[in-house]
mmCIF file of C-alpha atoms (C1' of nucleotides) in Angstrom:
data_model
loop_
_atom_site.group_PDB
_atom_site.id
_atom_site.type_symbol
_atom_site.label_atom_id
_atom_site.label_comp_id
_atom_site.label_asym_id
_atom_site.label_seq_id
_atom_site.Cartn_x
_atom_site.Cartn_y
_atom_site.Cartn_z
ATOM 1 C CA MET A 28 241.275 57.543 160.410
ATOM 2 C CA PRO A 29 243.361 59.369 162.880
ATOM 3 C CA GLU A 30 242.808 62.394 165.011
ATOM 4 C CA LEU A 31 245.142 63.577 167.857
ATOM 5 C CA PRO A 32 244.610 60.576 170.156
ATOM 6 C CA GLU A 33 245.174 57.980 167.370
ATOM 7 C CA VAL A 34 248.205 59.783 166.162
ATOM 8 C CA GLU A 35 249.567 60.044 169.735
ATOM 9 C CA THR A 36 248.941 56.313 170.071
ATOM 10 C CA VAL A 37 250.883 55.613 166.903
ATOM 11 C CA VAL A 38 253.753 57.722 168.108
ATOM 12 C CA GLN A 39 253.990 55.935 171.348
ATOM 13 C CA SER A 40 253.957 52.623 169.613
ATOM 14 C CA ILE A 41 256.842 53.390 167.262
ATOM 15 C CA ARG A 42 258.988 55.780 169.298
ATOM 16 C CA ASP A 43 261.263 53.235 171.126
ATOM 17 C CA LYS A 44 261.942 51.337 167.908
ATOM 18 C CA LEU A 45 263.021 54.537 166.104
ATOM 19 C CA ILE A 46 264.955 56.602 168.687
ATOM 20 C CA GLY A 47 268.739 55.952 168.547
ATOM 21 C CA ASN A 48 268.362 53.912 165.314
ATOM 22 C CA GLU A 49 268.915 54.790 161.643
ATOM 23 C CA PHE A 50 267.244 54.458 158.349
ATOM 24 C CA ARG A 51 269.313 52.419 155.882
ATOM 25 C CA ASN A 52 267.195 52.360 152.636
ATOM 26 C CA ILE A 53 263.733 53.265 151.334
ATOM 27 C CA GLU A 54 261.400 51.644 148.768
ATOM 28 C CA ILE A 55 258.622 53.876 147.355
ATOM 29 C CA ARG A 56 255.636 52.034 145.916
ATOM 30 C CA TRP A 57 253.420 55.087 145.683
ATOM 31 C CA PRO A 58 255.487 57.987 144.364
ATOM 32 C CA LYS A 59 253.131 60.707 145.392
ATOM 33 C CA VAL A 60 253.709 59.866 149.053
ATOM 34 C CA LEU A 61 256.699 62.118 149.165
ATOM 35 C CA PHE A 62 255.096 65.583 149.147
ATOM 36 C CA ASN A 63 257.995 68.063 148.931
ATOM 37 C CA PHE A 64 261.049 65.979 148.288
ATOM 38 C CA SER A 65 262.370 63.116 146.250
ATOM 39 C CA LYS A 66 263.685 59.632 146.965
ATOM 40 C CA SER A 67 267.183 60.763 146.289
ATOM 41 C CA GLU A 68 266.848 63.671 148.704
ATOM 42 C CA PHE A 69 265.619 61.103 151.278
ATOM 43 C CA LEU A 70 268.763 58.936 150.611
ATOM 44 C CA ASN A 71 271.085 61.914 150.763
ATOM 45 C CA ASN A 72 269.571 63.649 153.835
ATOM 46 C CA LEU A 73 268.167 60.916 156.033
ATOM 47 C CA ILE A 74 270.084 57.717 155.625
ATOM 48 C CA LYS A 75 272.480 56.687 158.267
ATOM 49 C CA ARG A 76 271.679 59.395 160.729
ATOM 50 C CA LYS A 77 270.732 58.775 164.287
ATOM 51 C CA ILE A 78 267.038 59.562 165.066
ATOM 52 C CA GLN A 79 266.872 61.895 168.037
ATOM 53 C CA ARG A 80 263.216 62.307 168.836
ATOM 54 C CA VAL A 81 259.785 61.072 167.796
ATOM 55 C CA GLU A 82 256.894 63.387 168.618
ATOM 56 C CA ARG A 83 253.405 64.420 167.648
ATOM 57 C CA ARG A 84 252.460 67.830 166.554
ATOM 58 C CA ALA A 85 248.757 68.259 165.812
ATOM 59 C CA LYS A 86 248.060 65.243 163.527
ATOM 60 C CA PHE A 87 251.617 65.068 162.233
ATOM 61 C CA ILE A 88 254.224 62.438 163.374
ATOM 62 C CA ILE A 89 257.638 64.185 163.724
ATOM 63 C CA ILE A 90 260.762 62.113 163.365
ATOM 64 C CA GLY A 91 263.462 64.429 164.365
ATOM 65 C CA PHE A 92 267.166 64.376 163.409
ATOM 66 C CA ASN A 93 269.207 67.401 164.376
ATOM 67 C CA LYS A 94 267.158 70.326 163.395
ATOM 68 C CA ASP A 95 265.637 68.722 160.277
ATOM 69 C CA ILE A 96 262.567 66.420 160.462
ATOM 70 C CA LEU A 97 260.656 63.833 158.496
ATOM 71 C CA ALA A 98 256.923 64.618 159.183
ATOM 72 C CA ILE A 99 254.312 62.039 158.336
ATOM 73 C CA HIS A 100 250.643 62.656 158.060
ATOM 74 C CA LEU A 101 248.367 59.684 157.987
ATOM 75 C CA ARG A 102 245.263 61.323 156.562
ATOM 76 C CA MET A 103 242.398 58.879 156.526
ATOM 77 C CA THR A 104 243.788 55.322 156.359
ATOM 78 C CA GLY A 105 247.606 55.599 156.939
ATOM 79 C CA LYS A 106 249.206 53.051 159.286
ATOM 80 C CA LEU A 107 252.891 52.979 160.441
ATOM 81 C CA TYR A 108 254.294 49.909 161.981
ATOM 82 C CA PHE A 109 257.428 47.620 162.118
ATOM 83 C CA GLN A 110 257.691 44.242 160.741
ATOM 84 C CA ASN A 111 260.550 41.831 160.345
ATOM 85 C CA ASP A 112 259.605 40.398 156.959
ATOM 86 C CA LEU A 113 258.801 42.254 153.704
ATOM 87 C CA PRO A 114 255.064 43.009 153.726
ATOM 88 C CA GLN A 115 252.817 41.049 151.266
ATOM 89 C CA LYS A 116 249.773 43.428 151.648
ATOM 90 C CA LYS A 117 248.170 45.321 148.781
ATOM 91 C CA HIS A 118 248.443 48.969 149.788
ATOM 92 C CA ILE A 119 251.995 49.527 150.972
ATOM 93 C CA SER A 120 253.177 53.055 150.040
ATOM 94 C CA VAL A 121 256.610 52.962 151.703
ATOM 95 C CA ILE A 122 259.068 50.394 153.081
ATOM 96 C CA ILE A 123 262.035 51.837 155.050
ATOM 97 C CA THR A 124 264.790 49.345 156.066
ATOM 98 C CA MET A 125 266.259 50.000 159.469
ATOM 99 C CA ASN A 126 269.865 49.557 160.659
ATOM 100 C CA ASN A 127 268.783 46.411 162.567
ATOM 101 C CA GLY A 128 267.159 44.891 159.559
ATOM 102 C CA SER A 129 263.638 45.422 160.369
ATOM 103 C CA TYR A 130 261.161 47.284 158.150
ATOM 104 C CA PHE A 131 259.408 50.410 159.007
ATOM 105 C CA ILE A 132 256.248 50.302 156.876
ATOM 106 C CA PHE A 133 253.771 52.857 155.801
ATOM 107 C CA GLU A 134 250.509 51.255 154.655
ATOM 108 C CA ASP A 135 247.748 53.496 153.247
ATOM 109 C CA THR A 136 244.612 52.090 151.483
ATOM 110 C CA ARG A 137 243.312 55.412 150.200
ATOM 111 C CA LYS A 138 246.861 56.938 149.539
ATOM 112 C CA PHE A 139 246.125 60.408 151.034
ATOM 113 C CA GLY A 140 248.880 60.049 153.506
ATOM 114 C CA LYS A 141 252.104 61.997 152.907
ATOM 115 C CA PHE A 142 255.733 62.306 153.996
ATOM 116 C CA TYR A 143 257.287 65.873 154.289
ATOM 117 C CA TYR A 144 260.860 66.855 154.794
ATOM 118 C CA TYR A 145 261.671 70.158 156.508
ATOM 119 C CA LYS A 146 264.983 71.748 157.557
ATOM 120 C CA SER A 147 263.389 72.577 160.881
ATOM 121 C CA GLN A 148 260.000 72.175 162.606
ATOM 122 C CA ASP A 149 259.349 75.933 162.448
ATOM 123 C CA TYR A 150 257.375 75.794 159.289
ATOM 124 C CA LEU A 151 254.806 73.402 160.762
ATOM 125 C CA ASN A 152 254.839 75.131 164.042
ATOM 126 C CA ASN A 153 253.930 78.447 162.456
ATOM 127 C CA LYS A 154 251.330 76.965 160.145
ATOM 128 C CA LEU A 155 249.476 74.967 162.762
ATOM 129 C CA GLY A 156 247.221 76.250 165.541
ATOM 130 C CA ILE A 157 247.561 75.615 169.236
ATOM 131 C CA GLU A 158 247.866 72.173 170.829
ATOM 132 C CA PRO A 159 244.443 71.524 172.521
ATOM 133 C CA LEU A 160 246.051 69.656 175.369
ATOM 134 C CA SER A 161 248.673 72.464 176.160
ATOM 135 C CA ASN A 162 247.942 75.227 178.468
ATOM 136 C CA LYS A 163 247.670 77.588 175.444
ATOM 137 C CA LEU A 164 244.150 76.268 175.149
ATOM 138 C CA ASN A 165 242.263 77.556 178.211
ATOM 139 C CA ASP A 166 238.941 79.038 179.101
ATOM 140 C CA ARG A 167 240.175 82.568 178.264
ATOM 141 C CA SER A 168 241.904 81.835 175.000
ATOM 142 C CA LEU A 169 239.037 79.710 173.761
ATOM 143 C CA ILE A 170 236.543 82.504 174.534
ATOM 144 C CA ASN A 171 238.855 84.885 172.734
ATOM 145 C CA ILE A 172 239.124 82.599 169.676
ATOM 146 C CA LEU A 173 235.395 81.927 169.394
ATOM 147 C CA HIS A 174 234.184 85.500 170.113
ATOM 148 C CA ASN A 175 236.560 87.014 167.545
ATOM 149 C CA LYS A 176 235.256 84.856 164.664
ATOM 150 C CA LYS A 177 231.854 84.446 163.091
ATOM 151 C CA ARG A 178 232.056 80.878 161.996
ATOM 152 C CA MET A 179 230.041 77.636 162.495
ATOM 153 C CA ILE A 180 231.486 76.215 165.580
ATOM 154 C CA LYS A 181 232.054 72.836 164.029
ATOM 155 C CA ALA A 182 234.066 74.240 160.981
ATOM 156 C CA LEU A 183 236.127 76.402 163.454
ATOM 157 C CA LEU A 184 237.019 73.487 165.695
ATOM 158 C CA LEU A 185 238.029 71.415 162.588
ATOM 159 C CA ASP A 186 240.367 74.211 161.343
ATOM 160 C CA GLN A 187 243.897 73.013 161.964
ATOM 161 C CA ASN A 188 245.098 76.607 161.750
ATOM 162 C CA ILE A 189 243.364 77.543 164.862
ATOM 163 C CA ILE A 190 243.345 74.502 167.185
ATOM 164 C CA ALA A 191 245.299 71.630 165.805
ATOM 165 C CA GLY A 192 244.446 68.101 166.409
ATOM 166 C CA LEU A 193 240.635 67.780 166.601
ATOM 167 C CA GLY A 194 238.834 65.883 163.900
ATOM 168 C CA ASN A 195 235.274 64.751 163.156
ATOM 169 C CA ILE A 196 234.896 62.244 165.886
ATOM 170 C CA TYR A 197 236.037 64.378 168.807
ATOM 171 C CA VAL A 198 234.373 67.709 167.593
ATOM 172 C CA ASP A 199 230.966 65.851 167.529
ATOM 173 C CA GLU A 200 231.592 64.294 170.989
ATOM 174 C CA CYS A 201 232.799 67.599 172.570
ATOM 175 C CA LEU A 202 229.910 69.669 171.151
ATOM 176 C CA TRP A 203 227.498 67.175 172.456
ATOM 177 C CA LYS A 204 228.980 67.158 175.878
ATOM 178 C CA SER A 205 228.735 71.052 176.083
ATOM 179 C CA ASN A 206 225.249 71.232 174.597
ATOM 180 C CA ILE A 207 226.282 73.277 171.574
ATOM 181 C CA HIS A 208 224.676 72.815 168.196
ATOM 182 C CA PRO A 209 227.314 72.270 165.513
ATOM 183 C CA GLU A 210 225.994 75.054 163.287
ATOM 184 C CA THR A 211 226.036 77.681 166.007
ATOM 185 C CA THR A 212 227.921 80.773 165.034
ATOM 186 C CA SER A 213 231.072 80.887 167.322
ATOM 187 C CA ASN A 214 230.551 84.460 168.656
ATOM 188 C CA LYS A 215 227.054 83.656 169.808
ATOM 189 C CA ILE A 216 228.203 80.865 172.268
ATOM 190 C CA SER A 217 228.157 82.041 175.937
ATOM 191 C CA GLY A 218 231.379 82.211 177.966
ATOM 192 C CA LYS A 219 229.906 79.622 180.338
ATOM 193 C CA ASN A 220 229.268 77.152 177.481
ATOM 194 C CA ILE A 221 232.770 77.725 176.138
ATOM 195 C CA THR A 222 234.189 76.917 179.441
ATOM 196 C CA ILE A 223 232.353 73.608 179.449
ATOM 197 C CA LEU A 224 233.576 72.985 175.843
ATOM 198 C CA CYS A 225 237.220 73.722 176.843
ATOM 199 C CA LYS A 226 236.932 71.179 179.602
ATOM 200 C CA ALA A 227 235.198 68.616 177.237
ATOM 201 C CA ILE A 228 237.982 68.999 174.719
ATOM 202 C CA LYS A 229 240.740 68.220 177.189
ATOM 203 C CA THR A 230 239.012 65.393 179.103
ATOM 204 C CA THR A 231 237.733 63.723 175.857
ATOM 205 C CA LEU A 232 241.230 63.781 174.259
ATOM 206 C CA ARG A 233 242.885 62.535 177.371
ATOM 207 C CA SER A 234 240.451 59.723 177.834
ATOM 208 C CA SER A 235 240.837 58.714 174.403
ATOM 209 C CA ILE A 236 244.559 58.608 174.580
ATOM 210 C CA ASN A 237 244.298 56.502 177.727
ATOM 211 C CA ALA A 238 242.135 54.068 175.760
ATOM 212 C CA GLN A 239 244.565 54.156 172.815
ATOM 213 C CA GLY A 240 242.272 56.007 170.420
ATOM 214 C CA THR A 241 239.160 55.162 168.692
ATOM 215 C CA THR A 242 238.768 52.424 166.113
ATOM 216 C CA VAL A 243 235.665 52.987 163.961
ATOM 217 C CA VAL A 244 236.590 50.911 161.094
ATOM 218 C CA ASP A 245 240.178 49.992 160.802
ATOM 219 C CA PHE A 246 242.472 52.186 162.886
ATOM 220 C CA THR A 247 245.158 49.801 164.227
ATOM 221 C CA PHE A 248 248.696 50.250 165.700
ATOM 222 C CA LEU A 249 251.522 47.885 166.557
ATOM 223 C CA ASN A 250 250.351 44.381 165.613
ATOM 224 C CA GLY A 251 246.840 45.296 164.619
ATOM 225 C CA GLN A 252 245.595 46.385 168.024
ATOM 226 C CA SER A 253 242.486 48.506 168.152
ATOM 227 C CA GLY A 254 241.651 51.634 170.004
ATOM 228 C CA LYS A 255 239.270 51.150 172.890
ATOM 229 C CA TYR A 256 237.696 54.555 173.044
ATOM 230 C CA SER A 257 235.021 53.445 170.582
ATOM 231 C CA ASP A 258 233.096 52.077 173.575
ATOM 232 C CA GLN A 259 233.064 55.528 175.093
ATOM 233 C CA LEU A 260 231.587 57.402 172.050
ATOM 234 C CA ASN A 261 228.280 58.946 172.922
ATOM 235 C CA ILE A 262 226.895 60.089 169.580
ATOM 236 C CA PHE A 263 229.534 59.551 166.837
ATOM 237 C CA ARG A 264 227.949 57.166 164.302
ATOM 238 C CA ARG A 265 225.110 56.584 166.783
ATOM 239 C CA GLN A 266 222.338 58.257 164.631
ATOM 240 C CA GLY A 267 219.017 56.569 165.306
ATOM 241 C CA ASP A 268 220.122 55.655 168.812
ATOM 242 C CA SER A 269 218.804 57.310 171.952
ATOM 243 C CA CYS A 270 220.744 60.288 173.351
ATOM 244 C CA PRO A 271 222.440 59.092 176.650
ATOM 245 C CA LYS A 272 221.450 62.332 178.395
ATOM 246 C CA CYS A 273 217.816 62.792 177.242
ATOM 247 C CA SER A 274 216.701 59.732 175.187
ATOM 248 C CA GLU A 275 215.942 61.823 172.088
ATOM 249 C CA ILE A 276 216.870 60.280 168.852
ATOM 250 C CA ILE A 277 220.271 61.150 167.712
ATOM 251 C CA ARG A 278 220.436 62.742 164.313
ATOM 252 C CA LYS A 279 222.935 63.026 161.457
ATOM 253 C CA LYS A 280 223.356 65.774 158.956
ATOM 254 C CA LYS A 281 226.022 67.289 156.858
ATOM 255 C CA VAL A 282 227.768 70.277 158.478
ATOM 256 C CA ALA A 283 231.019 71.877 157.282
ATOM 257 C CA GLY A 284 231.102 69.150 154.614
ATOM 258 C CA ARG A 285 231.275 66.452 157.145
ATOM 259 C CA GLY A 286 228.774 63.892 158.472
ATOM 260 C CA THR A 287 227.723 65.405 161.785
ATOM 261 C CA HIS A 288 226.023 63.671 164.729
ATOM 262 C CA PHE A 289 224.058 65.630 167.358
ATOM 263 C CA CYS A 290 221.031 65.454 169.716
ATOM 264 C CA PRO A 291 218.341 67.913 168.608
ATOM 265 C CA LYS A 292 216.991 68.286 172.122
ATOM 266 C CA CYS A 293 220.330 68.787 173.949
ATOM 267 C CA GLN A 294 222.014 70.864 171.241
ATOM 268 C CA VAL A 295 219.573 73.588 170.347
ATOM 269 C CA LYS A 296 220.551 75.846 167.459
ATOM 270 C CA ARG A 297 220.235 79.398 168.567
ATOM 271 C CA TYR A 298 221.738 81.176 165.669
ATOM 272 C "C1'" DC B 24 236.424 86.674 155.900
ATOM 273 C "C1'" DC B 25 233.342 82.576 155.191
ATOM 274 C "C1'" DA B 26 230.792 78.516 153.084
ATOM 275 C "C1'" DT B 27 230.498 75.071 149.708
ATOM 276 C "C1'" DG B 28 231.898 71.498 146.643
ATOM 277 C "C1'" DA B 29 235.294 68.991 144.186
ATOM 278 C "C1'" DA B 30 239.500 66.562 144.163
ATOM 279 C "C1'" DC B 31 242.772 63.189 145.841
ATOM 280 C "C1'" DC B 32 241.876 57.204 146.387
ATOM 281 C "C1'" DT B 33 239.941 52.524 147.794
ATOM 282 C "C1'" DG B 34 236.592 49.656 149.689
ATOM 283 C "C1'" DG B 35 232.534 48.787 152.414
ATOM 284 C "C1'" DT B 36 227.521 48.940 152.666
ATOM 285 C "C1'" DC B 37 222.853 49.466 151.165
ATOM 286 C "C1'" DG B 38 219.050 49.204 147.851
ATOM 287 C "C1'" DC B 39 217.220 47.169 143.706
ATOM 288 C "C1'" DT C 22 225.579 37.899 142.363
ATOM 289 C "C1'" DG C 23 225.894 42.239 140.263
ATOM 290 C "C1'" DC C 24 225.770 47.260 139.826
ATOM 291 C "C1'" DG C 25 225.404 51.942 140.995
ATOM 292 C "C1'" DA C 26 225.087 55.375 144.506
ATOM 293 C "C1'" DC C 27 226.785 56.928 148.671
ATOM 294 C "C1'" DC C 28 229.830 57.004 152.528
ATOM 295 C "C1'" DA C 29 234.388 57.164 155.208
ATOM 296 C "C1'" DG C 30 238.671 59.295 160.933
ATOM 297 C "C1'" DG C 31 241.653 64.586 156.427
ATOM 298 C "C1'" DT C 32 243.286 68.575 153.836
ATOM 299 C "C1'" DT C 33 243.585 71.682 149.994
ATOM 300 C "C1'" DC C 34 241.978 74.356 146.108
ATOM 301 C "C1'" DA C 35 238.665 76.970 143.321
ATOM 302 C "C1'" DT C 36 234.512 79.515 143.205
ATOM 303 C "C1'" DG C 37 230.742 82.637 144.795
#
DNA sequence: CCATGAACCTGGTCGC
DNA sequence: TGCGACCAGGTTCATG
């Protein structure tokens, strides 16, 4: 499901209900959801402590206490929301009872989502690449990154250790906007095209955040609201349609292990 | 260093 | 209606 704009949307939808409040209890319905700690560690470390901050780092949701954090990754189908009654749905992985009696729920059909507990955020910050919307990503740094690697551009942009937050939807959209074939070797892309790519990444992510993300199948937040950026997708899942720029038929093929959408006329493979 | 495929799970869709 | 094959917004691990 979620890439950077969707995670940001989720964070914004739960932040005010978490900050200043406390966890009181936790019910684990899918034990593997706790990746690097146990239920008793959750109870010992995170109960009855005031939540200080709620932020996004890459595709992680960070719930910060003092220095220590609860980090949540939604993977493909994770959903986080509040509810006043106990949920009756099928794929509930976690139910956290809040100090005000409401329930903070993690629902995850495919069960890939995970909770992590860290004594500080340093571990994640060191492991993850730069934030694409920060000024650490700019024309110069992106040229530097791409020209110092020899990798297929699609795989490189999906690599969270380098730039953290892009996923399959936005990589396809951004490569289309900058006329780069997804299989192009990164060091063969001209500085001029990289500049266009850099701009495409920032404007696409910002527009999607403004539209509260993309709902392709079932991404929802709050009370089942959908992301509106789906209307602005140009090629993602539009194989067989006409390219909005040149009317060529949009194609789909597997690149870097992922279904990849591109226009064979606008995005010519040079290497 | 890089690419590929499998694994982790469930459910939707498509063809027969 | 049923069944199998294939696909899905992500990440990690083994292998060549």
